[in-house]
């Protein structure tokens, strides 16, 4: 068993920023960063799956997602953060010190920061792992800029899909919105916006069966679920917008969460419903979902934690 003032579960931009701040506050945090083989709990979070990041301040020429995460990790380590490249397998937050297990090893903590992130729901195609970051994307605000004057597609029929399609018309010459049903689930105002946009073409009753290309996307094979007709859309970009799933299975029945699984934090803070347990990043944010907002909330969590420890005489 090992005891720590702070244990941080998760190591994306939120967890690593929390680690930098809490390490600089001499709290010597332990970061349980996840397993490299896991898509949902891998070290570095979703940015490890992206190629170029052009919207993180301070990098005018852009930076590769994995490199940005490695730099953040090195920065946290420099100030004394300790890293465990494993997955947290069980927790007990019913009393203090809090308990976190990594398989058979128990780690106790005076305070916990949860930053396990969220994962984009994908189509389940074999080609996805090969083309993610090479024409296939899950974030229009991150990658739309790369598709100027190109034909692209968005998959989904909800608010976020319509929002992404509308946003992408700023860059693309044409956006095909691929919808599985014969109607949109999006709100009325979003539907009207999409239907009124001359650059958006709605492709009803359609699913994506395959993606073409080896090192970059060359097209999407789509099938009409009513007629069975199969054709190839000549798109160079495909944005999947069928939803996100927060990585909160570990905290079910322990921390308060919304119906969709996102952790609930007190407005304007990182406090969860358990005193001494804080949450930051995409695990509690389904609005912005950006590396920079995740990092900002990681900073908030570390400061909230430091102040809470001080007030509770743990430091």
GROMACS .gro file of C-alpha atoms in nm, residues 82-307:
model
  226
   82UNK     CA    1   0.482   1.027  -1.013
   83UNK     CA    2   0.333   0.816  -1.294
   84UNK     CA    3   0.184   0.469  -1.297
   85UNK     CA    4   0.116   0.336  -1.647
   86UNK     CA    5  -0.172   0.117  -1.538
   87UNK     CA    6  -0.549   0.134  -1.519
   88UNK     CA    7  -0.736   0.200  -1.194
   89UNK     CA    8  -0.947  -0.114  -1.145
   90UNK     CA    9  -1.149  -0.037  -0.830
   91UNK     CA   10  -1.222   0.252  -0.595
   92UNK     CA   11  -1.368   0.316  -0.250
   93UNK     CA   12  -1.459   0.679  -0.178
   94UNK     CA   13  -1.685   0.598   0.120
   95UNK     CA   14  -1.431   0.721   0.377
   96UNK     CA   15  -1.098   0.901   0.397
   97UNK     CA   16  -0.832   0.826   0.306
   98UNK     CA   17  -0.984   0.736  -0.031
   99UNK     CA   18  -0.883   0.404  -0.182
  100UNK     CA   19  -0.783   0.330  -0.543
  101UNK     CA   20  -0.678  -0.017  -0.654
  102UNK     CA   21  -0.460  -0.100  -0.951
  103UNK     CA   22  -0.530  -0.473  -0.969
  104UNK     CA   23  -0.408  -0.604  -0.628
  105UNK     CA   24  -0.213  -0.291  -0.531
  106UNK     CA   25  -0.389  -0.041  -0.305
  107UNK     CA   26  -0.314   0.332  -0.321
  108UNK     CA   27  -0.469   0.565  -0.065
  109UNK     CA   28  -0.514   0.940  -0.102
  110UNK     CA   29  -0.628   1.244   0.094
  111UNK     CA   30  -0.783   1.386  -0.226
  112UNK     CA   31  -0.873   1.248  -0.569
  113UNK     CA   32  -0.884   1.420  -0.908
  114UNK     CA   33  -1.084   1.232  -1.172
  115UNK     CA   34  -0.980   1.313  -1.529
  116UNK     CA   35  -1.063   0.994  -1.719
  117UNK     CA   36  -1.200   1.182  -2.022
  118UNK     CA   37  -1.449   1.066  -2.280
  119UNK     CA   38  -1.429   0.876  -2.603
  120UNK     CA   39  -1.600   0.949  -2.932
  121UNK     CA   40  -1.842   0.681  -3.041
  122UNK     CA   41  -1.716   0.535  -3.367
  123UNK     CA   42  -1.871   0.345  -3.658
  124UNK     CA   43  -1.698   0.017  -3.580
  125UNK     CA   44  -1.519  -0.010  -3.915
  126UNK     CA   45  -1.183  -0.180  -3.951
  127UNK     CA   46  -1.043   0.116  -4.148
  128UNK     CA   47  -1.108   0.362  -3.863
  129UNK     CA   48  -0.789   0.287  -3.669
  130UNK     CA   49  -0.585   0.332  -3.989
  131UNK     CA   50  -0.744   0.658  -4.102
  132UNK     CA   51  -0.815   0.840  -3.775
  133UNK     CA   52  -0.625   1.167  -3.805
  134UNK     CA   53  -0.571   1.103  -4.179
  135UNK     CA   54  -0.902   1.228  -4.315
  136UNK     CA   55  -1.119   1.066  -4.048
  137UNK     CA   56  -1.197   1.293  -3.753
  138UNK     CA   57  -1.429   1.328  -3.454
  139UNK     CA   58  -1.386   1.704  -3.407
  140UNK     CA   59  -1.486   1.967  -3.662
  141UNK     CA   60  -1.352   2.261  -3.463
  142UNK     CA   61  -1.016   2.083  -3.436
  143UNK     CA   62  -0.977   1.969  -3.796
  144UNK     CA   63  -1.217   2.161  -4.021
  145UNK     CA   64  -0.944   2.403  -4.127
  146UNK     CA   65  -0.754   2.120  -4.303
  147UNK     CA   66  -1.038   2.065  -4.552
  148UNK     CA   67  -1.058   2.396  -4.736
  149UNK     CA   68  -1.241   2.368  -5.070
  150UNK     CA   69  -1.277   1.990  -5.035
  151UNK     CA   70  -1.579   1.761  -5.040
  152UNK     CA   71  -1.636   1.607  -4.698
  153UNK     CA   72  -1.906   1.419  -4.506
  154UNK     CA   73  -2.047   1.416  -4.153
  155UNK     CA   74  -2.213   1.107  -4.004
  156UNK     CA   75  -2.499   1.162  -3.758
  157UNK     CA   76  -2.842   1.315  -3.722
  158UNK     CA   77  -2.837   1.490  -3.386
  159UNK     CA   78  -2.758   1.845  -3.282
  160UNK     CA   79  -2.382   1.790  -3.271
  161UNK     CA   80  -2.378   1.639  -3.624
  162UNK     CA   81  -2.577   1.929  -3.770
  163UNK     CA   82  -2.363   2.176  -3.578
  164UNK     CA   83  -2.044   2.017  -3.712
  165UNK     CA   84  -2.181   2.008  -4.069
  166UNK     CA   85  -2.281   2.376  -4.049
  167UNK     CA   86  -1.942   2.473  -3.906
  168UNK     CA   87  -1.759   2.276  -4.177
  169UNK     CA   88  -1.934   2.468  -4.457
  170UNK     CA   89  -1.700   2.756  -4.368
  171UNK     CA   90  -1.417   2.551  -4.517
  172UNK     CA   91  -1.548   2.271  -4.738
  173UNK     CA   92  -1.692   2.312  -5.087
  174UNK     CA   93  -1.965   2.057  -5.003
  175UNK     CA   94  -2.073   1.870  -4.690
  176UNK     CA   95  -2.276   1.551  -4.717
  177UNK     CA   96  -2.468   1.484  -4.395
  178UNK     CA   97  -2.515   1.106  -4.374
  179UNK     CA   98  -2.824   1.021  -4.170
  180UNK     CA   99  -2.925   0.663  -4.084
  181UNK     CA  100  -3.297   0.749  -4.071
  182UNK     CA  101  -3.532   0.956  -4.287
  183UNK     CA  102  -3.536   1.245  -4.039
  184UNK     CA  103  -3.298   1.440  -3.819
  185UNK     CA  104  -3.298   1.405  -3.440
  186UNK     CA  105  -3.158   1.757  -3.413
  187UNK     CA  106  -3.361   2.043  -3.266
  188UNK     CA  107  -3.595   2.235  -3.499
  189UNK     CA  108  -3.367   2.539  -3.526
  190UNK     CA  109  -3.064   2.322  -3.612
  191UNK     CA  110  -3.266   2.132  -3.875
  192UNK     CA  111  -3.380   2.456  -4.038
  193UNK     CA  112  -3.021   2.578  -4.045
  194UNK     CA  113  -2.900   2.262  -4.219
  195UNK     CA  114  -3.183   2.254  -4.472
  196UNK     CA  115  -3.129   2.621  -4.559
  197UNK     CA  116  -2.753   2.582  -4.613
  198UNK     CA  117  -2.676   2.538  -4.987
  199UNK     CA  118  -2.345   2.363  -4.907
  200UNK     CA  119  -2.510   2.084  -4.703
  201UNK     CA  120  -2.658   1.786  -4.883
  202UNK     CA  121  -2.863   1.548  -4.669
  203UNK     CA  122  -2.811   1.180  -4.749
  204UNK     CA  123  -3.109   1.002  -4.589
  205UNK     CA  124  -3.148   0.637  -4.483
  206UNK     CA  125  -2.778   0.579  -4.529
  207UNK     CA  126  -2.492   0.415  -4.337
  208UNK     CA  127  -2.117   0.403  -4.400
  209UNK     CA  128  -2.001   0.049  -4.482
  210UNK     CA  129  -1.632   0.115  -4.551
  211UNK     CA  130  -1.363   0.380  -4.582
  212UNK     CA  131  -1.120   0.386  -4.873
  213UNK     CA  132  -0.751   0.477  -4.864
  214UNK     CA  133  -0.440   0.346  -4.691
  215UNK     CA  134  -0.261   0.652  -4.550
  216UNK     CA  135  -0.533   0.910  -4.623
  217UNK     CA  136  -0.907   0.899  -4.682
  218UNK     CA  137  -1.000   0.863  -5.051
  219UNK     CA  138  -1.372   0.800  -5.021
  220UNK     CA  139  -1.657   0.652  -4.818
  221UNK     CA  140  -1.860   0.350  -4.927
  222UNK     CA  141  -2.222   0.416  -4.826
  223UNK     CA  142  -2.533   0.200  -4.839
  224UNK     CA  143  -2.898   0.302  -4.853
  225UNK     CA  144  -3.068   0.092  -4.583
  226UNK     CA  145  -3.405   0.105  -4.766
  227UNK     CA  146  -3.303   0.024  -5.125
  228UNK     CA  147  -2.974  -0.156  -5.053
  229UNK     CA  148  -2.795   0.061  -5.313
  230UNK     CA  149  -2.420   0.094  -5.251
  231UNK     CA  150  -2.211   0.384  -5.383
  232UNK     CA  151  -1.887   0.565  -5.307
  233UNK     CA  152  -1.886   0.926  -5.194
  234UNK     CA  153  -1.568   1.099  -5.323
  235UNK     CA  154  -1.486   1.264  -4.989
  236UNK     CA  155  -1.141   1.347  -4.851
  237UNK     CA  156  -1.273   1.404  -4.499
  238UNK     CA  157  -1.526   1.219  -4.285
  239UNK     CA  158  -1.640   1.349  -3.945
  240UNK     CA  159  -1.808   1.105  -3.709
  241UNK     CA  160  -2.062   1.286  -3.487
  242UNK     CA  161  -2.273   1.009  -3.337
  243UNK     CA  162  -2.198   1.101  -2.976
  244UNK     CA  163  -1.945   1.070  -2.697
  245UNK     CA  164  -1.922   0.837  -2.403
  246UNK     CA  165  -1.753   0.952  -2.081
  247UNK     CA  166  -1.516   0.702  -1.919
  248UNK     CA  167  -1.709   0.683  -1.593
  249UNK     CA  168  -1.786   0.311  -1.551
  250UNK     CA  169  -1.548   0.297  -1.253
  251UNK     CA  170  -1.750   0.566  -1.070
  252UNK     CA  171  -2.105   0.436  -1.130
  253UNK     CA  172  -2.301   0.434  -0.806
  254UNK     CA  173  -2.022   0.630  -0.635
  255UNK     CA  174  -2.015   0.980  -0.786
  256UNK     CA  175  -2.319   1.177  -0.900
  257UNK     CA  176  -2.353   1.174  -1.277
  258UNK     CA  177  -2.596   1.283  -1.544
  259UNK     CA  178  -2.813   1.030  -1.729
  260UNK     CA  179  -2.555   1.027  -2.011
  261UNK     CA  180  -2.277   0.931  -1.768
  262UNK     CA  181  -2.095   1.265  -1.737
  263UNK     CA  182  -1.983   1.349  -1.383
  264UNK     CA  183  -2.164   1.638  -1.216
  265UNK     CA  184  -1.946   1.914  -1.074
  266UNK     CA  185  -2.057   2.214  -0.873
  267UNK     CA  186  -2.103   2.509  -1.117
  268UNK     CA  187  -1.783   2.708  -1.163
  269UNK     CA  188  -1.575   2.454  -0.969
  270UNK     CA  189  -1.434   2.102  -0.999
  271UNK     CA  190  -1.605   1.977  -0.678
  272UNK     CA  191  -1.804   1.653  -0.715
  273UNK     CA  192  -2.071   1.549  -0.466
  274UNK     CA  193  -1.807   1.377  -0.249
  275UNK     CA  194  -1.597   1.615  -0.040
  276UNK     CA  195  -1.233   1.579  -0.144
  277UNK     CA  196  -1.304   1.425  -0.486
  278UNK     CA  197  -1.269   1.658  -0.784
  279UNK     CA  198  -1.335   1.611  -1.157
  280UNK     CA  199  -1.202   1.792  -1.463
  281UNK     CA  200  -1.183   1.769  -1.841
  282UNK     CA  201  -1.409   1.578  -2.079
  283UNK     CA  202  -1.531   1.342  -1.806
  284UNK     CA  203  -1.752   1.630  -1.685
  285UNK     CA  204  -1.764   1.858  -1.992
  286UNK     CA  205  -1.988   1.764  -2.284
  287UNK     CA  206  -2.011   2.120  -2.413
  288UNK     CA  207  -1.663   2.229  -2.525
  289UNK     CA  208  -1.451   1.912  -2.538
  290UNK     CA  209  -1.130   2.092  -2.637
  291UNK     CA  210  -0.774   2.028  -2.520
  292UNK     CA  211  -0.744   2.388  -2.398
  293UNK     CA  212  -1.068   2.382  -2.193
  294UNK     CA  213  -0.969   2.043  -2.049
  295UNK     CA  214  -0.631   2.188  -1.947
  296UNK     CA  215  -0.804   2.489  -1.792
  297UNK     CA  216  -1.034   2.270  -1.585
  298UNK     CA  217  -0.733   2.058  -1.481
  299UNK     CA  218  -0.578   2.376  -1.341
  300UNK     CA  219  -0.904   2.451  -1.156
  301UNK     CA  220  -0.913   2.101  -1.008
  302UNK     CA  221  -0.555   2.126  -0.880
  303UNK     CA  222  -0.619   2.465  -0.718
  304UNK     CA  223  -0.950   2.346  -0.568
  305UNK     CA  224  -0.770   2.037  -0.435
  306UNK     CA  225  -0.483   2.236  -0.285
  307UNK     CA  226  -0.722   2.475  -0.109
   0.00000   0.00000   0.00000
